[in-house]
Coordinates of C-alpha atoms in Angstrom, one line a residue:
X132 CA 0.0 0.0 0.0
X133 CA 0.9 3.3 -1.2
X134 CA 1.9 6.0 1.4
X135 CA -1.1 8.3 -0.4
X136 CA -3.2 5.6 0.6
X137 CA -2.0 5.1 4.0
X138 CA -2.6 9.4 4.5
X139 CA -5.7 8.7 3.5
X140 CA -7.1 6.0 5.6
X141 CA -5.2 7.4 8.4
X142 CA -6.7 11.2 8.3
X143 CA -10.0 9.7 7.8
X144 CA -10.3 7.0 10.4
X145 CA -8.4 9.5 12.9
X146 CA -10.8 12.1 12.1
X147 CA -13.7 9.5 13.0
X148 CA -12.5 8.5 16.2
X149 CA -11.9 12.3 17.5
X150 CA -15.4 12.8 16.7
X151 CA -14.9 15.3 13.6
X152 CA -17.9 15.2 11.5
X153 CA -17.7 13.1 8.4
X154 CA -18.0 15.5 5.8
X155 CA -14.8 17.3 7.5
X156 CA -12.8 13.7 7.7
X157 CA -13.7 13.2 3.9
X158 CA -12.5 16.9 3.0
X159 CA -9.3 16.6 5.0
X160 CA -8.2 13.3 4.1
X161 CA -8.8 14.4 0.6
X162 CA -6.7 17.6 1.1
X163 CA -3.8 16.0 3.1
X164 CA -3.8 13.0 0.4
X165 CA -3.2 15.5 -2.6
X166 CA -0.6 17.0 -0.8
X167 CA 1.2 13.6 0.0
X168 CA 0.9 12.7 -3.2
X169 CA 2.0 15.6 -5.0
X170 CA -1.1 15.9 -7.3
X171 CA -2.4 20.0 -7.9
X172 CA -5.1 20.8 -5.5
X173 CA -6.9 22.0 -8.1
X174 CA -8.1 18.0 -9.1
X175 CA -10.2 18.6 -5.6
X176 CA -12.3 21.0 -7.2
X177 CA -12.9 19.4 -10.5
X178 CA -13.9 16.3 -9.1
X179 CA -16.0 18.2 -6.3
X180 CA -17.9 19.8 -9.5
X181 CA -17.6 16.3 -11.6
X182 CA -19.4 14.6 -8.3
X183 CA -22.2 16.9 -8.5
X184 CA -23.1 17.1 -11.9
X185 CA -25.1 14.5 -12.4
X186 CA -28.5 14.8 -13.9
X187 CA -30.0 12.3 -11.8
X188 CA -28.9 13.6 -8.5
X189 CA -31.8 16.5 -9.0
X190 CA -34.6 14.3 -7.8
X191 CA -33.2 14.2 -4.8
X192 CA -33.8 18.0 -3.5
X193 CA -37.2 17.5 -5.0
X194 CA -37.9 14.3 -3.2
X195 CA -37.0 16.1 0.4
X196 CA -38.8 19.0 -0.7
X197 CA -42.2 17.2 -1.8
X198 CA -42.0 14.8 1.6
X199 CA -41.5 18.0 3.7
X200 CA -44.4 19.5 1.7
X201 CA -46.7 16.8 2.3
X202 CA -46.3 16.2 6.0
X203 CA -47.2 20.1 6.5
X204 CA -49.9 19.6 3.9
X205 CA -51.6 17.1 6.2
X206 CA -51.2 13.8 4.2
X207 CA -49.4 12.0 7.3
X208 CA -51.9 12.3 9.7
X209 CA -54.5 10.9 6.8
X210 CA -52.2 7.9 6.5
X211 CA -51.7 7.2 9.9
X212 CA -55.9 7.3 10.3
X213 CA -56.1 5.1 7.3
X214 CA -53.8 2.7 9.2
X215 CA -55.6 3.1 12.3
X216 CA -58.9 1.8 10.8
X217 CA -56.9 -1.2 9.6
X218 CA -55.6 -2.2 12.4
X219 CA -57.0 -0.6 15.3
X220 CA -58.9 -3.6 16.4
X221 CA -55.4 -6.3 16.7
X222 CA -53.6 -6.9 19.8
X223 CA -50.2 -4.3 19.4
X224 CA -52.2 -2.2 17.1
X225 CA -51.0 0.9 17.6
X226 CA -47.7 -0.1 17.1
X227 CA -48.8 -1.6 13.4
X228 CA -49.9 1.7 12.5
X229 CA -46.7 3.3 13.3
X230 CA -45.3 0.6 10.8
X231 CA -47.7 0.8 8.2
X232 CA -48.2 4.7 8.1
X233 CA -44.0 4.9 7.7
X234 CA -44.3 2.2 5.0
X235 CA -46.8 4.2 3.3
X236 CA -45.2 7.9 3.9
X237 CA -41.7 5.9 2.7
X238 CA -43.5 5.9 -0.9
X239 CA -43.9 9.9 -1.0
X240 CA -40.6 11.1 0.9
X241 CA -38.2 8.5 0.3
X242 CA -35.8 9.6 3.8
X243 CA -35.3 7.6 6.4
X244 CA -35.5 10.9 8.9
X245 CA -38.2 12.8 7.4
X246 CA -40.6 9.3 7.8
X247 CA -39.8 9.0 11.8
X248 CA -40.0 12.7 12.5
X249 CA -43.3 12.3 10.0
X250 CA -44.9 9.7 11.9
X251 CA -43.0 9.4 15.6
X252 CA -43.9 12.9 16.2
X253 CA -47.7 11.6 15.8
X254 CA -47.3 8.2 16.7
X255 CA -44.9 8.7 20.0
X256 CA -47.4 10.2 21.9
X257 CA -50.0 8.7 21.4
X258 CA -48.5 5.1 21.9
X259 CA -47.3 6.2 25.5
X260 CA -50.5 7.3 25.8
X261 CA -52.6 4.2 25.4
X262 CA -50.1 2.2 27.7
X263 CA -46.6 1.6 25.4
X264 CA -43.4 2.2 26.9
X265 CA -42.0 5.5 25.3
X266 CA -38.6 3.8 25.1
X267 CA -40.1 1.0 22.6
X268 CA -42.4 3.5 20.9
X269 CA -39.3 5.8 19.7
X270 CA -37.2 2.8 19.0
X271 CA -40.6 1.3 16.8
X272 CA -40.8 5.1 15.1
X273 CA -36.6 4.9 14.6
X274 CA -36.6 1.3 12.9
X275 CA -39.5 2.3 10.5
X276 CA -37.9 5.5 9.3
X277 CA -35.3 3.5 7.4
X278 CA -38.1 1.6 5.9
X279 CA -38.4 4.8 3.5
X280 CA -34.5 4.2 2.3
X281 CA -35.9 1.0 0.5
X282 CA -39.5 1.7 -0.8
X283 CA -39.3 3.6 -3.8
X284 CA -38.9 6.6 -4.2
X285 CA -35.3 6.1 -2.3
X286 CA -33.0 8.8 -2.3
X287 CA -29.9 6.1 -1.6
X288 CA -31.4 4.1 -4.4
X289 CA -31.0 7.1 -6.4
X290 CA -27.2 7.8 -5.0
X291 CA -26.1 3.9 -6.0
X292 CA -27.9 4.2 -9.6
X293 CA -25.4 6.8 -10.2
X294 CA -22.3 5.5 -8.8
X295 CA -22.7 2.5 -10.1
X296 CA -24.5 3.3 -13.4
X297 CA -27.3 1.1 -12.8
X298 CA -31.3 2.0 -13.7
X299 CA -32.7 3.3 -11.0
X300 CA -36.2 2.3 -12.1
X301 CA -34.7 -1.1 -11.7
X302 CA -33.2 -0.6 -8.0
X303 CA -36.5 1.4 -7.0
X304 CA -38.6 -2.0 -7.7
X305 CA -35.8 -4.4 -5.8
X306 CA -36.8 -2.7 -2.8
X307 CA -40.7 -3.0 -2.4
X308 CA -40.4 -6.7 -1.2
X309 CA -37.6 -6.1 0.8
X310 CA -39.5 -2.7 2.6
X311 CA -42.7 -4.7 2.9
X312 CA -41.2 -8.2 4.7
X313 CA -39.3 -5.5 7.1
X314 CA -42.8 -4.3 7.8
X315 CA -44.7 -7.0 8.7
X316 CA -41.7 -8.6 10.3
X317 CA -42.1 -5.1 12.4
X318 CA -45.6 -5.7 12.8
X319 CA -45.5 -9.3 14.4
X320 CA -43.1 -8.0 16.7
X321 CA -45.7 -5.3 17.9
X322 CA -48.3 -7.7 18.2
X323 CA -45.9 -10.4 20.6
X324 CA -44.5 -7.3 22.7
X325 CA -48.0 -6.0 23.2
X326 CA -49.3 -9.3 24.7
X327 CA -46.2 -9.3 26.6
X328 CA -46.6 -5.9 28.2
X329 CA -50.7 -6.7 28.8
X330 CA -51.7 -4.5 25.8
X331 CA -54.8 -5.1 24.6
X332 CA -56.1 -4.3 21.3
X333 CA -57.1 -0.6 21.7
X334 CA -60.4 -0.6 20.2
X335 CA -63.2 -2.6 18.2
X336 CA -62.7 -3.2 14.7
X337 CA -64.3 -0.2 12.7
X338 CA -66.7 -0.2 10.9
X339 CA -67.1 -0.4 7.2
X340 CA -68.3 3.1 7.0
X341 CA -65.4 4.4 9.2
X342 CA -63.1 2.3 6.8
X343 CA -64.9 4.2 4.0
X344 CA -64.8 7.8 5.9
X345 CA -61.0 7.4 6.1
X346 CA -60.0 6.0 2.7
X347 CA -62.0 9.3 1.1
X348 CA -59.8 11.8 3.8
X349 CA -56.7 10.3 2.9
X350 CA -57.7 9.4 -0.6
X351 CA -54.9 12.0 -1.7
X352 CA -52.5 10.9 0.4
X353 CA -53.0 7.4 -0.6
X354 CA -53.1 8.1 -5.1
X355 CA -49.2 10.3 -4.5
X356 CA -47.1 7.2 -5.0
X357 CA -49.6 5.8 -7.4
X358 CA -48.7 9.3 -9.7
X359 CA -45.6 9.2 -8.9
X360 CA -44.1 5.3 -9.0
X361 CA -46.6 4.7 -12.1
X362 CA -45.1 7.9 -14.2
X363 CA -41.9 6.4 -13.1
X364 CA -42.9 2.6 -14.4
X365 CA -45.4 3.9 -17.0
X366 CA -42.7 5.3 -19.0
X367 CA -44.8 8.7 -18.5
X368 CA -41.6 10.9 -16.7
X369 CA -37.9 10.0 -15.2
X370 CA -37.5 9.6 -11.1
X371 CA -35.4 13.2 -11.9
X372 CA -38.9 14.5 -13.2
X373 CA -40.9 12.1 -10.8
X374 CA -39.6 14.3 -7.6
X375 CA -40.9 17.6 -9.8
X376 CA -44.1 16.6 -10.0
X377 CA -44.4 15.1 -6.3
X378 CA -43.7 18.6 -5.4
X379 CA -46.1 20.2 -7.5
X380 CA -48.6 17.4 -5.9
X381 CA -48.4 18.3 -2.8
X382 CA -48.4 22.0 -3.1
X383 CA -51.8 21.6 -5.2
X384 CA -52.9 19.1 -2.9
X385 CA -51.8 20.6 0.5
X386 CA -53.3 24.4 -0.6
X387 CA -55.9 24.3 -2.7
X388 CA -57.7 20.2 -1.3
X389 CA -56.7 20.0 2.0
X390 CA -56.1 23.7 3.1
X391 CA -53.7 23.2 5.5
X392 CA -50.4 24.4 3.7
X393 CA -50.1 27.8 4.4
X394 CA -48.5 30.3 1.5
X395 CA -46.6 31.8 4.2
X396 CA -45.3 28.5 5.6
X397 CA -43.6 27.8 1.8
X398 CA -41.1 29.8 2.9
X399 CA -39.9 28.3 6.0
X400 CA -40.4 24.4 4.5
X401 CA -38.7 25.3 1.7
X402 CA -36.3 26.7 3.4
X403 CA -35.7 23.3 5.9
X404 CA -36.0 21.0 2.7
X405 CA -32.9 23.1 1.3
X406 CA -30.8 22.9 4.3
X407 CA -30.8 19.1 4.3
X408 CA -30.7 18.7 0.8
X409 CA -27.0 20.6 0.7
X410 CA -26.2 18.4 3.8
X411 CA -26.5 15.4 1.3
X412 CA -25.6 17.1 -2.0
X413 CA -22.4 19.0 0.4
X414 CA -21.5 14.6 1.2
X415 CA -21.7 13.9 -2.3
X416 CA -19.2 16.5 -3.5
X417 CA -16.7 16.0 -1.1
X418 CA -17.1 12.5 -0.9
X419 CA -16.5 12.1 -5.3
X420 CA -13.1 13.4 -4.6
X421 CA -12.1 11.0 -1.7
X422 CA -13.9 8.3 -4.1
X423 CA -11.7 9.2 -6.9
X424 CA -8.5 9.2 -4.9
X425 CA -9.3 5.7 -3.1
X426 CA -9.7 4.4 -7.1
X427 CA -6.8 6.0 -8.0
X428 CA -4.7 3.8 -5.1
X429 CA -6.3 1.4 -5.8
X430 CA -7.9 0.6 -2.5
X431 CA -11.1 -0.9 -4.0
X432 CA -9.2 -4.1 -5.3
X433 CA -6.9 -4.3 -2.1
X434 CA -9.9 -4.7 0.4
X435 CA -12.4 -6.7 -2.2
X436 CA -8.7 -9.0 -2.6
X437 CA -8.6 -8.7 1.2
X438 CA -12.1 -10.2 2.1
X439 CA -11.7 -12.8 -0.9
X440 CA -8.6 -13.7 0.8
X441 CA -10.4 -15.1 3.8
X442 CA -12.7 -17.7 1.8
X443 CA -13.8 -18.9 -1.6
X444 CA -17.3 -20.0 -0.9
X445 CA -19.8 -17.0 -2.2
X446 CA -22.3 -17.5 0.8
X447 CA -19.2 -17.0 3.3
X448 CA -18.0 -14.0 1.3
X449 CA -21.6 -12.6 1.4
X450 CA -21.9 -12.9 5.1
X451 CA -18.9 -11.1 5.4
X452 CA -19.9 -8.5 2.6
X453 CA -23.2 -8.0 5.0
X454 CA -21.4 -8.0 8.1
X455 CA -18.9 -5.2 6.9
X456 CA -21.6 -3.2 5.5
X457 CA -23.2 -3.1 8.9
X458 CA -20.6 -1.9 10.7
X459 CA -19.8 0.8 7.6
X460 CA -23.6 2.0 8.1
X461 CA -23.3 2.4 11.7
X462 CA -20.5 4.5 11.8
X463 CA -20.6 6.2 8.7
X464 CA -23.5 8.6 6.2
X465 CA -24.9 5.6 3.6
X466 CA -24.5 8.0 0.7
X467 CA -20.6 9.2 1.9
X468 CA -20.2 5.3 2.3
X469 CA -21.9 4.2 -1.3
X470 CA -19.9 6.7 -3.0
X471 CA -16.7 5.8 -1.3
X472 CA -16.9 1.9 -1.3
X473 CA -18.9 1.9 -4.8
X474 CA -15.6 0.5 -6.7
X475 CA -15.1 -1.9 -3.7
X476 CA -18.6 -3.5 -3.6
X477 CA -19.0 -3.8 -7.5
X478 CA -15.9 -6.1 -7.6
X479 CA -16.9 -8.0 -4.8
X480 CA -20.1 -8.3 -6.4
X481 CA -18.7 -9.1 -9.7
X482 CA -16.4 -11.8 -8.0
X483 CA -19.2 -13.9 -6.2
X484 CA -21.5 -13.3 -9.4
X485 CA -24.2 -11.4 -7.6
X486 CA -26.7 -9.6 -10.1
X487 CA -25.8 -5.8 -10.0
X488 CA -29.4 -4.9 -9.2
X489 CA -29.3 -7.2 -6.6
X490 CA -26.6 -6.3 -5.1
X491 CA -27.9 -2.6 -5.5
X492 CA -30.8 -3.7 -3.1
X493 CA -28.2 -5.0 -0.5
X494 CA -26.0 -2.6 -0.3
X495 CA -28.8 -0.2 0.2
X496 CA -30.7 -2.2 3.1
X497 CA -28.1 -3.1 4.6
X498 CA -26.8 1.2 5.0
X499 CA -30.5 1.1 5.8
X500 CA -30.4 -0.6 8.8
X501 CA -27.6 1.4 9.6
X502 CA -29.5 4.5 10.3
X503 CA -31.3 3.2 13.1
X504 CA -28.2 1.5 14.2
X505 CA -26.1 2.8 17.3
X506 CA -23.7 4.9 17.9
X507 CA -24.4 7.2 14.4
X508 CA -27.7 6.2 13.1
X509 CA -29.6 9.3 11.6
X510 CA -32.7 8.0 12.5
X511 CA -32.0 7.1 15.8
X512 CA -31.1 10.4 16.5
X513 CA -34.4 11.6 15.2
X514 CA -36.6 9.5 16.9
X515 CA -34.5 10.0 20.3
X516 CA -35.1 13.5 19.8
X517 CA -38.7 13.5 19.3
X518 CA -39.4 11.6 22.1
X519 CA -37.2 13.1 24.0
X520 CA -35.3 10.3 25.1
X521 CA -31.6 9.5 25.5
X522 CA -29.6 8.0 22.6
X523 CA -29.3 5.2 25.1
X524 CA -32.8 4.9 26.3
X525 CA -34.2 4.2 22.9
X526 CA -31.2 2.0 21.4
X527 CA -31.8 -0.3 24.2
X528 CA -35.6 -1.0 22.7
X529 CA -34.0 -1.0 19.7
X530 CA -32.2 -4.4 19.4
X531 CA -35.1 -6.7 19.0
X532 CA -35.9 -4.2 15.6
X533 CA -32.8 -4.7 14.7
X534 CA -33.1 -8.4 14.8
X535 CA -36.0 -8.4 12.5
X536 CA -34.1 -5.9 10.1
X537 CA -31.7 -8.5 9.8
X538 CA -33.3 -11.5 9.5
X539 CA -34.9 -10.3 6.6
X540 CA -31.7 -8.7 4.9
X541 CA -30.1 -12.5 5.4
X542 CA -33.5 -13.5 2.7
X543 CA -32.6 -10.7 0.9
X544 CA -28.8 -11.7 0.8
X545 CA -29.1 -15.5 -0.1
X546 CA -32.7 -15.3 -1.7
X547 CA -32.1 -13.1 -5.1
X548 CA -35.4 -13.9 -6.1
X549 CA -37.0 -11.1 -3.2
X550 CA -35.1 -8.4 -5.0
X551 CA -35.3 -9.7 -8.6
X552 CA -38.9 -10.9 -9.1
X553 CA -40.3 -7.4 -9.4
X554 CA -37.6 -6.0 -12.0
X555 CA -37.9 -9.5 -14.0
X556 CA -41.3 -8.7 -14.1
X557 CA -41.4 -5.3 -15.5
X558 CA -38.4 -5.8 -17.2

């Protein structure tokens, strides 16, 4: 190994352990590698500009944008009664509507975060209400969120299409399985921890007219991932022109049906979408430059000759491909990670013979699970903060989630055919 690739793994793992933010350690080990390496500091910013100018990368402001214009346009709270009426009337209820309503706001926003502030902020509350520990009720809302980083539309769908070149329409339709097993895997473990704690089912089952009352409130809410998955699929627009009309959908929706979006409120929401949609498109810059330094060295083909090194059998070497992701994704931003590890993940994959859509979908849930994972889980954070609850508190609720999550990533991993049925398909 080089000594420009010894800088670089150096200044960035340092920079991890003293608690610098990523984005910084990705910038600086950059910086310090050009210098090492006597290449012109200017390559930083061309590949800093290179990184970001990618057509496809658009949808992804519009995305954040459109789910931050939809929660404030009312749509959430529609889903989450539509769920309600569902399954209101099962033992551990409540807890299934945390699930279902983030399955179903995972199809508008397509962020982990924005679907556990979304829903936990609703659902939180009311669960400690009617008898759930808050503890498990944040750490229920926190291993939902991530459910939106698989369901199309996904933003770190999105982010791999374009590092690794692959069709995103493809990778958007290798996660529904995968998002909807982690939901009802979710779901049974509501129902077993509600008998366990003595909660009953909170109500009767409703009525067909209630059933009927709710579908036609939330009937909006429920036709925006039918616009905007069937344009995708329909050949109608692109994902990058999908996320322009989700935004235009929930301004018409959330003004001029609902009422509840506020022309003075654009502004401020506008304004909050923006700020994390540089945070992500801020990652991607810096992070092309550290990517195309860690090609350069040749790092990709070290570590992929590395892991290969430790056995030949492919369901070994996938075990240890999930394994390592897991750890990347809870110590590290998924998108930084996809972009840095892109080259180091396609020849792994190309080694054990993994379909690159396949691989697509495990690379992405396994970051997934990442952002509900301890110590550095985005999601986490999120739903400790809406509850207001320790990072602790909640991540100690969290492990049994986290079970689930990966019980259903090792189907994913060793069962292609849950990824790979729906592209077939459409394909």
């Amino acid at each position: 190994m080089s000594a420009a690739a010894i800088t670089l793994l150096a200044v960035f793992i340092g920079g991890l352990l003293t608690g610098v933010p990523i984005v910084f350690c990705i910038g600086l080990a950059s910086v310090v590698t050009l210098w090492v390496a006597d290449f012109p500091q200017m390559i930083l910013a061309q590949r800093v500009l290179s990184g970001t100018n990618v057509l496809s990368l658009l949808a992804i402001p519009g995305f954040i944008l459109a789910g931050e214009l939809m929660m404030h346009g009312g749509l959430s709270k529609r889903l989450v009664r539509i769920c309600q009426t569902l399954v209101q009337h099962v033992t551990g209820g409540l807890g299934m509507v945390t699930v279902l309503a983030a399955t179903f706001f995972a199809a508008i926003s397509g962020s982990a975060p924005a679907t556990t502030a979304a829903i936990g902020g609703i659902m939180i509350p009311e669960m400690e209400k009617r008898g759930w520990k808050k503890d498990f009720a944040a750490a229920l809302a926190s291993a939902a969120g991530p459910i939106g980083q698989m369901i199309p539309p996904s933003i770190p769908m999105i982010i791999w299409g374009v590092v690794a070149e692959e069709s995103i329409s493809q990778l958007f339709l290798a996660g529904i399985i995968p998002g909807i097993l982690i939901a009802a895997g979710l779901m049974i473990l509501c129902y077993f921890t509600a008998r366990r704690q003595g909660i009953s089912a909170e109500t009767s089952r409703a009525t067909k007219s209630e059933l009927i009352n709710a579908i036609r409130d939330g009937k909006w809410a429920l036709l925006a991932p039918i616009v905007i998955l069937g344009g995708i699929y329909g050949g109608i627009f692109t994902p990058t022109e999908a996320a322009a009309i989700g935004v235009t959908y929930a301004l018409v929706i959330g003004i001029f049906v609902h009422r509840e979006l506020r022309i003075p409120d654009l502004f401020n929401i506008t304004l909050k979408a923006m700020k994390t949609a540089t945070v992500v498109c801020f990652i991607i810059a810096v992070a092309s430059a550290f990517g195309w330094l860690v090609a350069i060295e040749q790092l990709p083909a070290t570590i992929a000759n590395g892991i290969l090194s430790v056995s030949s059998n492919p369901y070994v070497l996938l075990f240890l491909l999930n394994l390592f992701l897991l750890f990347v994704g809870a110590i590290m931003d998924n998108i930084a990670a996809m972009i840095i590890l892109g080259g180091v993940l396609q020849a792994l994959g190309v080694h054990i013979g993994l379909d690159p859509t396949h691989l697509g979908a495990i690379v992405v849930i396994n970051l997934a699970i990442g952002m509900a994972t301890p110590p550095f889980g985005y999601s986490l954070f999120v739903g400790a903060a809406t509850s207001n609850l320790s990072i602790e508190q909640v991540s100690k609720a969290l492990w049994p989630m986290l079970l689930v999550q990966f019980v259903v990533l090792m189907l994913v991993t060793y069962v292609p055919f849950i990824t790979l049925a729906l592209p077939t398909l459409i394909r």
